CSV table of C-alpha atoms in Angstrom, one decimal:
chain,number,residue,atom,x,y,z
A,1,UNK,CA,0.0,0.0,0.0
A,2,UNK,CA,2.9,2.3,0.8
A,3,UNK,CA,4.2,2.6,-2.4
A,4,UNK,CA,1.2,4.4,-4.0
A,5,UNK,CA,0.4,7.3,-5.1
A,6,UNK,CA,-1.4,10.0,-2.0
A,7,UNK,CA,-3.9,11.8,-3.8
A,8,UNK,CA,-5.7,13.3,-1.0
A,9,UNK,CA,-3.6,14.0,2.4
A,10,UNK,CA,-4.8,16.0,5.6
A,11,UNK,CA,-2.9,16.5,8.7
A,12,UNK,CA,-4.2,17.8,11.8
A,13,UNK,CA,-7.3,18.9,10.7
A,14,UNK,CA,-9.0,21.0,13.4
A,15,UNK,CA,-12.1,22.7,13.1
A,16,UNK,CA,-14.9,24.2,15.5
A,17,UNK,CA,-18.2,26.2,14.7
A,18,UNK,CA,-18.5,28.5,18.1
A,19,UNK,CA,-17.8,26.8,20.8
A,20,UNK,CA,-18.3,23.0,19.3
A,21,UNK,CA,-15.1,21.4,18.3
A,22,UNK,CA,-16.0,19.1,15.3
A,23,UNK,CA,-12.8,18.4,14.2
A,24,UNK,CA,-9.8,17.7,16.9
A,25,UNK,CA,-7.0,16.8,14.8
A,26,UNK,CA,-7.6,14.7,11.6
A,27,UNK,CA,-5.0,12.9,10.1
A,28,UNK,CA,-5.6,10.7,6.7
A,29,UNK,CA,-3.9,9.8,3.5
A,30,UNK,CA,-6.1,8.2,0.1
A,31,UNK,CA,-4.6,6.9,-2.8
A,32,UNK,CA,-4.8,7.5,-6.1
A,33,UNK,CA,-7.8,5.1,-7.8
A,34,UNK,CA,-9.2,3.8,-4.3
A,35,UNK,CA,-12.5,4.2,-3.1
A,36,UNK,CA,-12.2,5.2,0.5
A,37,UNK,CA,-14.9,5.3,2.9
A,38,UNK,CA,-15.3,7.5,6.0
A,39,UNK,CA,-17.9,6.8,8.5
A,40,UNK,CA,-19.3,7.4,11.3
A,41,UNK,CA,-22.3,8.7,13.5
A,42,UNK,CA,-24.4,11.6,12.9
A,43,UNK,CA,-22.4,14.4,14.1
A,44,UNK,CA,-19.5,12.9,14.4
A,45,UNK,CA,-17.8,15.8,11.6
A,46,UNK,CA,-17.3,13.2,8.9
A,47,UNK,CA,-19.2,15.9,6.3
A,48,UNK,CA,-17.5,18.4,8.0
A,49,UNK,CA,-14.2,16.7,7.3
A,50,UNK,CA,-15.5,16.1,3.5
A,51,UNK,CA,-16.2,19.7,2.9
A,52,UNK,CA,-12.6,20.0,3.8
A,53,UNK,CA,-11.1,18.3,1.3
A,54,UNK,CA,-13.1,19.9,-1.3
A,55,UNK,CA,-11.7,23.2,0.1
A,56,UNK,CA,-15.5,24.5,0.7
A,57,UNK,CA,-14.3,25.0,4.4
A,58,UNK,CA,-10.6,26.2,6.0
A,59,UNK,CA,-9.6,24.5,9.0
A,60,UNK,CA,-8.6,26.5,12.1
A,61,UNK,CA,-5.4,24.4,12.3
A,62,UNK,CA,-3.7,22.0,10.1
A,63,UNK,CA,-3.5,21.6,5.9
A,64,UNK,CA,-5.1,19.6,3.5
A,65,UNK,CA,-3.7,18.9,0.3
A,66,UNK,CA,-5.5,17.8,-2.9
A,67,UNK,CA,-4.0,16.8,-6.0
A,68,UNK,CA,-0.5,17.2,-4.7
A,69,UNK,CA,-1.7,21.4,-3.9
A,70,UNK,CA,-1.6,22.4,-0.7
A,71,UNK,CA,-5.0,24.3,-1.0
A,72,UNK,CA,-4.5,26.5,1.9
A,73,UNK,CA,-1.4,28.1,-0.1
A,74,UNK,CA,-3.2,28.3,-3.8
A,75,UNK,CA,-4.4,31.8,-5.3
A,76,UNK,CA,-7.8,32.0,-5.9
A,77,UNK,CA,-7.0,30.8,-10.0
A,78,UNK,CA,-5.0,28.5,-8.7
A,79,UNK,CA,-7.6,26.8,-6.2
A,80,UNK,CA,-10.4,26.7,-9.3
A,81,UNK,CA,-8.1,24.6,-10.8
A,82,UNK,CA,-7.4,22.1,-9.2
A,83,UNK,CA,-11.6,22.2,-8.2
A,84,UNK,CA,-12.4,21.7,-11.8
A,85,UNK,CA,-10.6,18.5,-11.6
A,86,UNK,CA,-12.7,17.1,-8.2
A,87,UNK,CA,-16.4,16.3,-8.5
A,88,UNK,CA,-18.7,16.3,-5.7
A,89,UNK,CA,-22.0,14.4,-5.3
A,90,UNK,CA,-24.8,15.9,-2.9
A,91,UNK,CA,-26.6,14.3,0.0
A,92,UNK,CA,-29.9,16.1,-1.0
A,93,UNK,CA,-28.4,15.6,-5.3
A,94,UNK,CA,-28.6,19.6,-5.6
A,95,UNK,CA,-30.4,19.8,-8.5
A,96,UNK,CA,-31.8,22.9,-10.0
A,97,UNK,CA,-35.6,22.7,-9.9
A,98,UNK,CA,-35.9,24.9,-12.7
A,99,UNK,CA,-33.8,23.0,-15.2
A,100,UNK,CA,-33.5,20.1,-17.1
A,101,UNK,CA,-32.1,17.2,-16.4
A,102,UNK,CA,-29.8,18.1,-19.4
A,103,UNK,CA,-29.5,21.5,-18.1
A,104,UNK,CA,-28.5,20.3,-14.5
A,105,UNK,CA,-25.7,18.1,-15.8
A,106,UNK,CA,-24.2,20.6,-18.1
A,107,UNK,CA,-24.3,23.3,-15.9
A,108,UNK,CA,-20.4,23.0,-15.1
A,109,UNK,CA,-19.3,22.8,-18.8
A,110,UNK,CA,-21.3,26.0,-19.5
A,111,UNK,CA,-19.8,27.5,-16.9
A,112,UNK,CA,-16.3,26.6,-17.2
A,113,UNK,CA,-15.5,25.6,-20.9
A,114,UNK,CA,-15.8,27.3,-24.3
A,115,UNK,CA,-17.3,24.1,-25.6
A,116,UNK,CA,-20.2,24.3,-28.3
A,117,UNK,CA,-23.8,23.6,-27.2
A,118,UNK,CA,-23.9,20.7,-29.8
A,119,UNK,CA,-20.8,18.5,-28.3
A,120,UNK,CA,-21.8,19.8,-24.5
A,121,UNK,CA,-24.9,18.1,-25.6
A,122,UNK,CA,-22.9,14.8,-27.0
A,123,UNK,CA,-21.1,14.7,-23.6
A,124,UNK,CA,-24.2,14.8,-21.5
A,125,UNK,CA,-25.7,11.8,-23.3
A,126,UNK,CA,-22.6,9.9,-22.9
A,127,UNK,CA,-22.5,10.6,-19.0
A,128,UNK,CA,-26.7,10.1,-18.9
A,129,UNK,CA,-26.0,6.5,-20.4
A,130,UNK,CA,-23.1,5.6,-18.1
A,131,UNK,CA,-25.5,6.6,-14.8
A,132,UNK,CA,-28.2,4.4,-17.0
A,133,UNK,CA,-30.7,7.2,-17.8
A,134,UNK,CA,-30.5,7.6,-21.6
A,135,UNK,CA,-33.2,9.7,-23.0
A,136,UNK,CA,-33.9,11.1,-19.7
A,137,UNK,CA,-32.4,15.0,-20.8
A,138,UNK,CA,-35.9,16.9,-21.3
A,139,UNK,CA,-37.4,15.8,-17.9
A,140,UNK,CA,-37.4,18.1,-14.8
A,141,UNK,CA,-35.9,17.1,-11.3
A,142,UNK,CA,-39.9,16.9,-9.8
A,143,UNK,CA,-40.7,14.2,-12.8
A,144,UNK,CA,-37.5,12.2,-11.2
A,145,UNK,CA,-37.7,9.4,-8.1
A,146,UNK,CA,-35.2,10.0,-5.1
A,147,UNK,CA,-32.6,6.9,-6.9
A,148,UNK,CA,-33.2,8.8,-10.4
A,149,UNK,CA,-32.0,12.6,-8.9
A,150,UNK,CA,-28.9,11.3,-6.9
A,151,UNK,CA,-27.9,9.5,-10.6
A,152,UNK,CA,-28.2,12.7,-12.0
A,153,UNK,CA,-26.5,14.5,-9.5
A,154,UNK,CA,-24.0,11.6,-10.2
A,155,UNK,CA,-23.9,12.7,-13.8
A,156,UNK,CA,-23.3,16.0,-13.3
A,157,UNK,CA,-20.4,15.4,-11.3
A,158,UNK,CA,-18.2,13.5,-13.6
A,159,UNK,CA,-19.1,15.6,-16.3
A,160,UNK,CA,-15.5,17.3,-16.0
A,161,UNK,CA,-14.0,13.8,-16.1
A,162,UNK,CA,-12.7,14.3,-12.2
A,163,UNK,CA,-10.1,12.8,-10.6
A,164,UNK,CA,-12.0,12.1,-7.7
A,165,UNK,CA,-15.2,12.3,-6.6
A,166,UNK,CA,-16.4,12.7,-3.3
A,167,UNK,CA,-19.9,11.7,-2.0
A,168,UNK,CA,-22.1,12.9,1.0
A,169,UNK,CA,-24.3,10.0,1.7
A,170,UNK,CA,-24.7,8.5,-1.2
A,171,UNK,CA,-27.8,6.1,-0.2
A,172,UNK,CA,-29.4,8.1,1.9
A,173,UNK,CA,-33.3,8.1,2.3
A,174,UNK,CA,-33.5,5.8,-0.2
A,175,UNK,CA,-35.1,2.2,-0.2
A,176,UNK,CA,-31.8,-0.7,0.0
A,177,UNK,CA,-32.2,-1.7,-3.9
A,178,UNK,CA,-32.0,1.9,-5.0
A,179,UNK,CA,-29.0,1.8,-2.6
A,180,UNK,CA,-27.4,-1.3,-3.5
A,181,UNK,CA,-27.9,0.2,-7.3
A,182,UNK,CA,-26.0,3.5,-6.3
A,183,UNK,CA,-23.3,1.5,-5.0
A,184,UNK,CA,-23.0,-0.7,-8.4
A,185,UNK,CA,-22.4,2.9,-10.2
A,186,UNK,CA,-19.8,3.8,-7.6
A,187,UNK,CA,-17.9,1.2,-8.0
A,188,UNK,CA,-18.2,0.7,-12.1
A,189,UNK,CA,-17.6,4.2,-12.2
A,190,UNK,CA,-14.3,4.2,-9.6
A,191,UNK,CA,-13.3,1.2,-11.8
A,192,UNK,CA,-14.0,2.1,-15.5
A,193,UNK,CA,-13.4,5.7,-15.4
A,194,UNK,CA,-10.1,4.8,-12.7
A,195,UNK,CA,-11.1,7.5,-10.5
A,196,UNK,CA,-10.4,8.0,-6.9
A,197,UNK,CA,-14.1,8.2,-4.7
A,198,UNK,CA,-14.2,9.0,-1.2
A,199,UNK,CA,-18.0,8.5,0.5
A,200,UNK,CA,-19.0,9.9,3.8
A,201,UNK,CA,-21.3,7.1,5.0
A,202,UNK,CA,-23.0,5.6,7.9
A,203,UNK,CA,-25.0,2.6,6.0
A,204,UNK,CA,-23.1,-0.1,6.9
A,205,UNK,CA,-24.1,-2.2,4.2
A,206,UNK,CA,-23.0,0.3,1.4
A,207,UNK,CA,-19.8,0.4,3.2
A,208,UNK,CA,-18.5,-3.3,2.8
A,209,UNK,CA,-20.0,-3.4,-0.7
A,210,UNK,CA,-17.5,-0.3,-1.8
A,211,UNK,CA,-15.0,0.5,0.2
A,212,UNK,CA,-11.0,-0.9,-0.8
A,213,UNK,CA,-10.2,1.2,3.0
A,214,UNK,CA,-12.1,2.8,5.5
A,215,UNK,CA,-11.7,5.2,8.0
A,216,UNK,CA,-14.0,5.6,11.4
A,217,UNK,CA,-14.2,9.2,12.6
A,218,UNK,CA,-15.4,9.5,16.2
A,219,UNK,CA,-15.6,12.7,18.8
A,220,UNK,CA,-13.4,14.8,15.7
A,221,UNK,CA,-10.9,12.0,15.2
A,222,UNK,CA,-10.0,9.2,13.1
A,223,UNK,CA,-10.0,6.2,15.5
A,224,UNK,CA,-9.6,2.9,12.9
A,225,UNK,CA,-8.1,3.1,9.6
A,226,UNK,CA,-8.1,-0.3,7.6
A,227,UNK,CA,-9.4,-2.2,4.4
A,228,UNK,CA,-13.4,-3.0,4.9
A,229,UNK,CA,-11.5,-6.8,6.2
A,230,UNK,CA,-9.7,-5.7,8.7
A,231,UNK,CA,-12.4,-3.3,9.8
A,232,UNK,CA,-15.1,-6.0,9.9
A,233,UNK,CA,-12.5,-7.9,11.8
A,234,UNK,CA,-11.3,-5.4,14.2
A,235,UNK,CA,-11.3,-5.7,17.8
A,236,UNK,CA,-11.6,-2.1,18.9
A,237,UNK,CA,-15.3,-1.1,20.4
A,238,UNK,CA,-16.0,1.6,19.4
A,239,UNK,CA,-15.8,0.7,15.6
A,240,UNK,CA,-17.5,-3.0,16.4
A,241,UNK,CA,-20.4,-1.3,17.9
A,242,UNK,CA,-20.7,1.0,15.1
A,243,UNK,CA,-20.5,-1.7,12.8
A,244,UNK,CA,-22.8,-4.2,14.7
A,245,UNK,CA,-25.1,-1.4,15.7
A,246,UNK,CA,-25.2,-2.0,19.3
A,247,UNK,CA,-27.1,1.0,21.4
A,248,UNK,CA,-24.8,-0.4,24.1
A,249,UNK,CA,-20.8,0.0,24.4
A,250,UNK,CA,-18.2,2.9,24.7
A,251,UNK,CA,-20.3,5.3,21.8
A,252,UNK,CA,-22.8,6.7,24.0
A,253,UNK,CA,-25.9,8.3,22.8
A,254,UNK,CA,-28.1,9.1,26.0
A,255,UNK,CA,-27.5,12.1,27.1
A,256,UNK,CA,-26.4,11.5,31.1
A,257,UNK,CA,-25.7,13.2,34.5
A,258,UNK,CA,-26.8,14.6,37.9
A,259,UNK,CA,-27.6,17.5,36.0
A,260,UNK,CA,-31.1,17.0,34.3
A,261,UNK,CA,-33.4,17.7,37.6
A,262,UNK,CA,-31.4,20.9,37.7
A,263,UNK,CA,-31.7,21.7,34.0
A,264,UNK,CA,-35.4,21.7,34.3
A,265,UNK,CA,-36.0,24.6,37.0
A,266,UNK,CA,-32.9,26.6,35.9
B,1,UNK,CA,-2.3,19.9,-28.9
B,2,UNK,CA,-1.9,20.2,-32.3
B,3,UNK,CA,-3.3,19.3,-35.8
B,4,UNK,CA,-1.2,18.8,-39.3
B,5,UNK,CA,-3.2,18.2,-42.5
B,6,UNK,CA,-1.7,16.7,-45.5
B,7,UNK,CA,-3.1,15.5,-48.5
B,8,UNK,CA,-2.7,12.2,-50.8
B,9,UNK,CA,-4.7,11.2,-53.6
B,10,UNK,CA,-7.9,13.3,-52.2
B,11,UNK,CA,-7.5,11.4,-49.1
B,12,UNK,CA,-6.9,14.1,-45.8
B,13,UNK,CA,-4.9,13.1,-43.2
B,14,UNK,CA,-5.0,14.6,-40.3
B,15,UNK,CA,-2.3,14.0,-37.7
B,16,UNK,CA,-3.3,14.9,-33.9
B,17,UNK,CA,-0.7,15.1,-31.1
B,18,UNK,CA,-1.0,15.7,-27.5
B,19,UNK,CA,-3.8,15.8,-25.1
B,20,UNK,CA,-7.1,16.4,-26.1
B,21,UNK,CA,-9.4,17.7,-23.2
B,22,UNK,CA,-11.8,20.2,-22.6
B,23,UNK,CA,-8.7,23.2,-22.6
B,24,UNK,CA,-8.4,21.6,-26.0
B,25,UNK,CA,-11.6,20.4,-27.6
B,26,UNK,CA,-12.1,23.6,-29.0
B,27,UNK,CA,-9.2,24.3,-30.6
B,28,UNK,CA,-9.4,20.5,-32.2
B,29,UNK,CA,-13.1,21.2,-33.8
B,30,UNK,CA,-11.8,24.3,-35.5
B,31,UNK,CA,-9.0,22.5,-37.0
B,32,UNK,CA,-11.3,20.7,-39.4
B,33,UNK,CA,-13.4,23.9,-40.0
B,34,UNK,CA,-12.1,24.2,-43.2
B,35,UNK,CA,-12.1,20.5,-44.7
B,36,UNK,CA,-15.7,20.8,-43.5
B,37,UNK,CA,-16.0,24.2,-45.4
B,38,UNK,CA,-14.4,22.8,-48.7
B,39,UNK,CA,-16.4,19.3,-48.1
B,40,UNK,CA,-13.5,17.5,-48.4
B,41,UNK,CA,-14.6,13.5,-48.5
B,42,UNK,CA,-11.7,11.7,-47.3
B,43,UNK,CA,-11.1,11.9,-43.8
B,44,UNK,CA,-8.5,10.1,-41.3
B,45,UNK,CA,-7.6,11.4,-38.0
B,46,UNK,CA,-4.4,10.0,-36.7
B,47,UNK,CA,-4.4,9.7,-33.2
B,48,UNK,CA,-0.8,7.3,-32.6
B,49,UNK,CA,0.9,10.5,-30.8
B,50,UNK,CA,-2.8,11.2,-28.5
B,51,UNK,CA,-2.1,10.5,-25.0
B,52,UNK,CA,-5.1,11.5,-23.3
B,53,UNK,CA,-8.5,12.1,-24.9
B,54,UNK,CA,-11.4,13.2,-22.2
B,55,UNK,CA,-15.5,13.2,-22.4
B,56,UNK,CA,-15.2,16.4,-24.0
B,57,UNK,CA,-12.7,15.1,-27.1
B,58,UNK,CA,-14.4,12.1,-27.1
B,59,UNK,CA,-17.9,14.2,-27.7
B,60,UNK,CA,-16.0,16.6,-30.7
B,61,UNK,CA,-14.4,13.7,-32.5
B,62,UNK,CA,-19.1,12.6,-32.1
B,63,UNK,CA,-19.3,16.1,-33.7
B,64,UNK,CA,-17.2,15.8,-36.0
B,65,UNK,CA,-18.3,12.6,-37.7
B,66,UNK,CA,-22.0,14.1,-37.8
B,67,UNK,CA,-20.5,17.1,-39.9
B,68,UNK,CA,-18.7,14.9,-42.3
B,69,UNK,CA,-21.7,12.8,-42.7
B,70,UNK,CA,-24.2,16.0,-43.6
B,71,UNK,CA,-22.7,15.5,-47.1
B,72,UNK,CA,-21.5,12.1,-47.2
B,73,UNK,CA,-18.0,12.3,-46.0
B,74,UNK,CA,-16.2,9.6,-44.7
B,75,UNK,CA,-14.2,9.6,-41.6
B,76,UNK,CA,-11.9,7.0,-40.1
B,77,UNK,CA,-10.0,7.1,-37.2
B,78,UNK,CA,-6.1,5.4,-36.7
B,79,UNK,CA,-3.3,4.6,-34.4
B,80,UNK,CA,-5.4,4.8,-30.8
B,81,UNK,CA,-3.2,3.8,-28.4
B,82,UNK,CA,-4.3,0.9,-25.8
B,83,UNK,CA,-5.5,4.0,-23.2
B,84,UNK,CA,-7.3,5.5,-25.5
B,85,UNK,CA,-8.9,3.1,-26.8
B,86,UNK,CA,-10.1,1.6,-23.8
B,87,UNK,CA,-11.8,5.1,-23.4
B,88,UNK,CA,-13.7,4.8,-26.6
B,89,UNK,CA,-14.9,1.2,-25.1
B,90,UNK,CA,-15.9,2.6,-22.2
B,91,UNK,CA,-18.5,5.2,-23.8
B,92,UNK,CA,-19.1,2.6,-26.3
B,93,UNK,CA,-18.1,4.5,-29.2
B,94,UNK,CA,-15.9,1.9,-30.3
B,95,UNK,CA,-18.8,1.1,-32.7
B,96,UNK,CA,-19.4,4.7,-33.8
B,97,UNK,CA,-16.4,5.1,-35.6
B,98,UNK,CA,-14.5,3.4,-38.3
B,99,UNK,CA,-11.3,2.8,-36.1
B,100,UNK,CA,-8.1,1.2,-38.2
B,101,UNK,CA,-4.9,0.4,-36.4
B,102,UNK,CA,-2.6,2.1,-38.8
B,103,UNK,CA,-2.8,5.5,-40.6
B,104,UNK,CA,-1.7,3.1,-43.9
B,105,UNK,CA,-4.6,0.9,-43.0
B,106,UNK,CA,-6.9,3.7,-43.2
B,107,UNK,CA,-5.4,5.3,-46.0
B,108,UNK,CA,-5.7,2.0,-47.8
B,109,UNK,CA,-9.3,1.4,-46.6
B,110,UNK,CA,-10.8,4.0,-48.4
């Protein structure tokens, strides 16, 4: 594994909103052409931590670098740069009610490239057949189901032919075949199209269907770095609890103390 | 990247080298502007020194092919290299085009 290629490194990542600390110190590294999973409970800072590496948040403390850039020390230019070479894949899709499908997914060649409208159109009906929506370009985001929007979001995001692609809860709210069909995409896509994908991700069975390595984030930190094996195989707690899904064990989720009574006629 | 035409026996060969990616597409299409002008009939695009070609290359090469075919011009394409070919298999345009492995093959083939 060493000898591969870091495509994606941060070190020390820390990061707080007020007084929460979301992020105390993050340290990862993902290779080029892997599809690395991060995971972990809700507020935990794992899409925090994602919207780190796609330089949509600065950390207080610590560097991220993407693409070999440190993006902390890029001009502005510089930055868009290497951005135009990243896609990014919503929880929620992110489409534009008032466009197209078509319109949706060409959105960042219109904006970026001085490409004719006739071969933007040629590229978006090669990207709508590898997501398996031919013919779909006239309909409107409210004509789509919830499985239908994220492959459009999906799309849109290689539409640049990126590097990487990163994914905010790829399979959530939707039912496990509509998942389990995401994944298949992910993965064909990682593999045909040999780009690097890193998914944020608490749906345990999308996890060991994808992942080449994962990463457990918990309290701010990573606390288990290891292929989906030696993760499913791990002896640490707090990541067999997470996996198993145990309300019991060292991740606690009730809130506890002396200081409830007191709470209430504060 | 960068496009030289030459001519034999009415056939027009057209010799790509470099990368050819959306910072590039552009410049690719408008390098056959004027065969498509003059409806020239004999087309091959020679792609042996193409190291990369992206969605957006892929998409005008699509282009292209429907110009030429507006007035029955043929087009063939030569010399892909194993990467790039594997990217026209991918998007399943392997089948689109008339690909040759040699520019002579082409040349001959017409």
């Amino acid at each position: 594994m060493d000898d591969r290629e870091v495509i994606i490194k941060a070190e020390g990542i820390h990061k707080a909103f007020g007084e929460n600390q979301i992020l105390n110190g993050v340290d990862l590294e993902i290779y080029k052409g892997e599809t690395f999973v991060i995971m972990g409970g809700s507020g935990c800072g794992k899409s925090t931590f994602l919207r780190h590496l796609t330089g949509a948040l600065t950390p207080d403390k610590g560097r991220v670098s993407l693409l070999g850039k440190d993006l902390a020390l890029l001009k502005e230019a510089e930055k868009e740069d290497v951005l135009k070479k990243i896609g990014m894949c919503f929880q929620s899709s992110a489409l534009f009610d008032s466009m197209t499908v078509a319109g949706n997914i060409s959105l960042p060649l219109r904006e970026h490239t001085k490409l004719e409208g006739n071969v933007i159109d040629i590229v978006v009906k090669m990207k709508l057949e590898l997501v398996g929506l031919r013919g779909f370009e006239n309909l409107m985001p409210s004509q789509l189901s919830g499985g239908m929007k994220k492959r459009v979001g999906l799309a849109r995001a290689i539409v640049m032919d990126p590097q990487v692609i990163f994914y905010d809860e790829p399979t959530a709210g939707l039912d496990p075949i509509v998942g389990g069909v995401i994944d298949k995409l992910i993965l064909d896509l990682s593999k045909k199209l040999s780009i690097t994908s890193v998914v944020v991700t608490h749906d345990m069975n999308s996890v060991f269907r994808i992942a080449d390595r994962v990463a457990m984030l918990y309290k701010g930190r990573v606390v288990e770095v290891g292929t989906a094996n030696q993760i499913k195989n791990t002896e640490n707690e707090l990541v067999r609890q997470f996996i198993t899904g145990q309300p019991d064990g060292p991740i606690s989720f009730m809130q506890t103390g002396d200081d409830y009574l007191e709470s209430l006629t504060k | 990247m960068q496009v030289v035409v030459s001519e034999k026996d009415g056939i027009f060969i057209c010799r790509v080298e470099g990368e050819i990616d959306i910072n590039t597409a552009v410049q690719l299409k408008k390098a056959f502007d004027k065969l498509i002008r003059e409806k020239r009939d004999k087309i091959v695009i020679s792609m042996e020194k193409v190291s990369y070609i992206d969605s957006s290359g892929l998409a005008t090469l699509v282009e292209l092919l429907k110009n030429f075919r507006k007035y029955g011009a043929r087009m063939k394409l030569a010399g892909l290299t194993a990467k790039v070919k594997s990217l026209f298999e991918i998007t399943k345009l392997e089948k689109l085009f008339d690909i040759l492995e040699k520019e002579e093959e082409a040349i001959k083939a017409f």
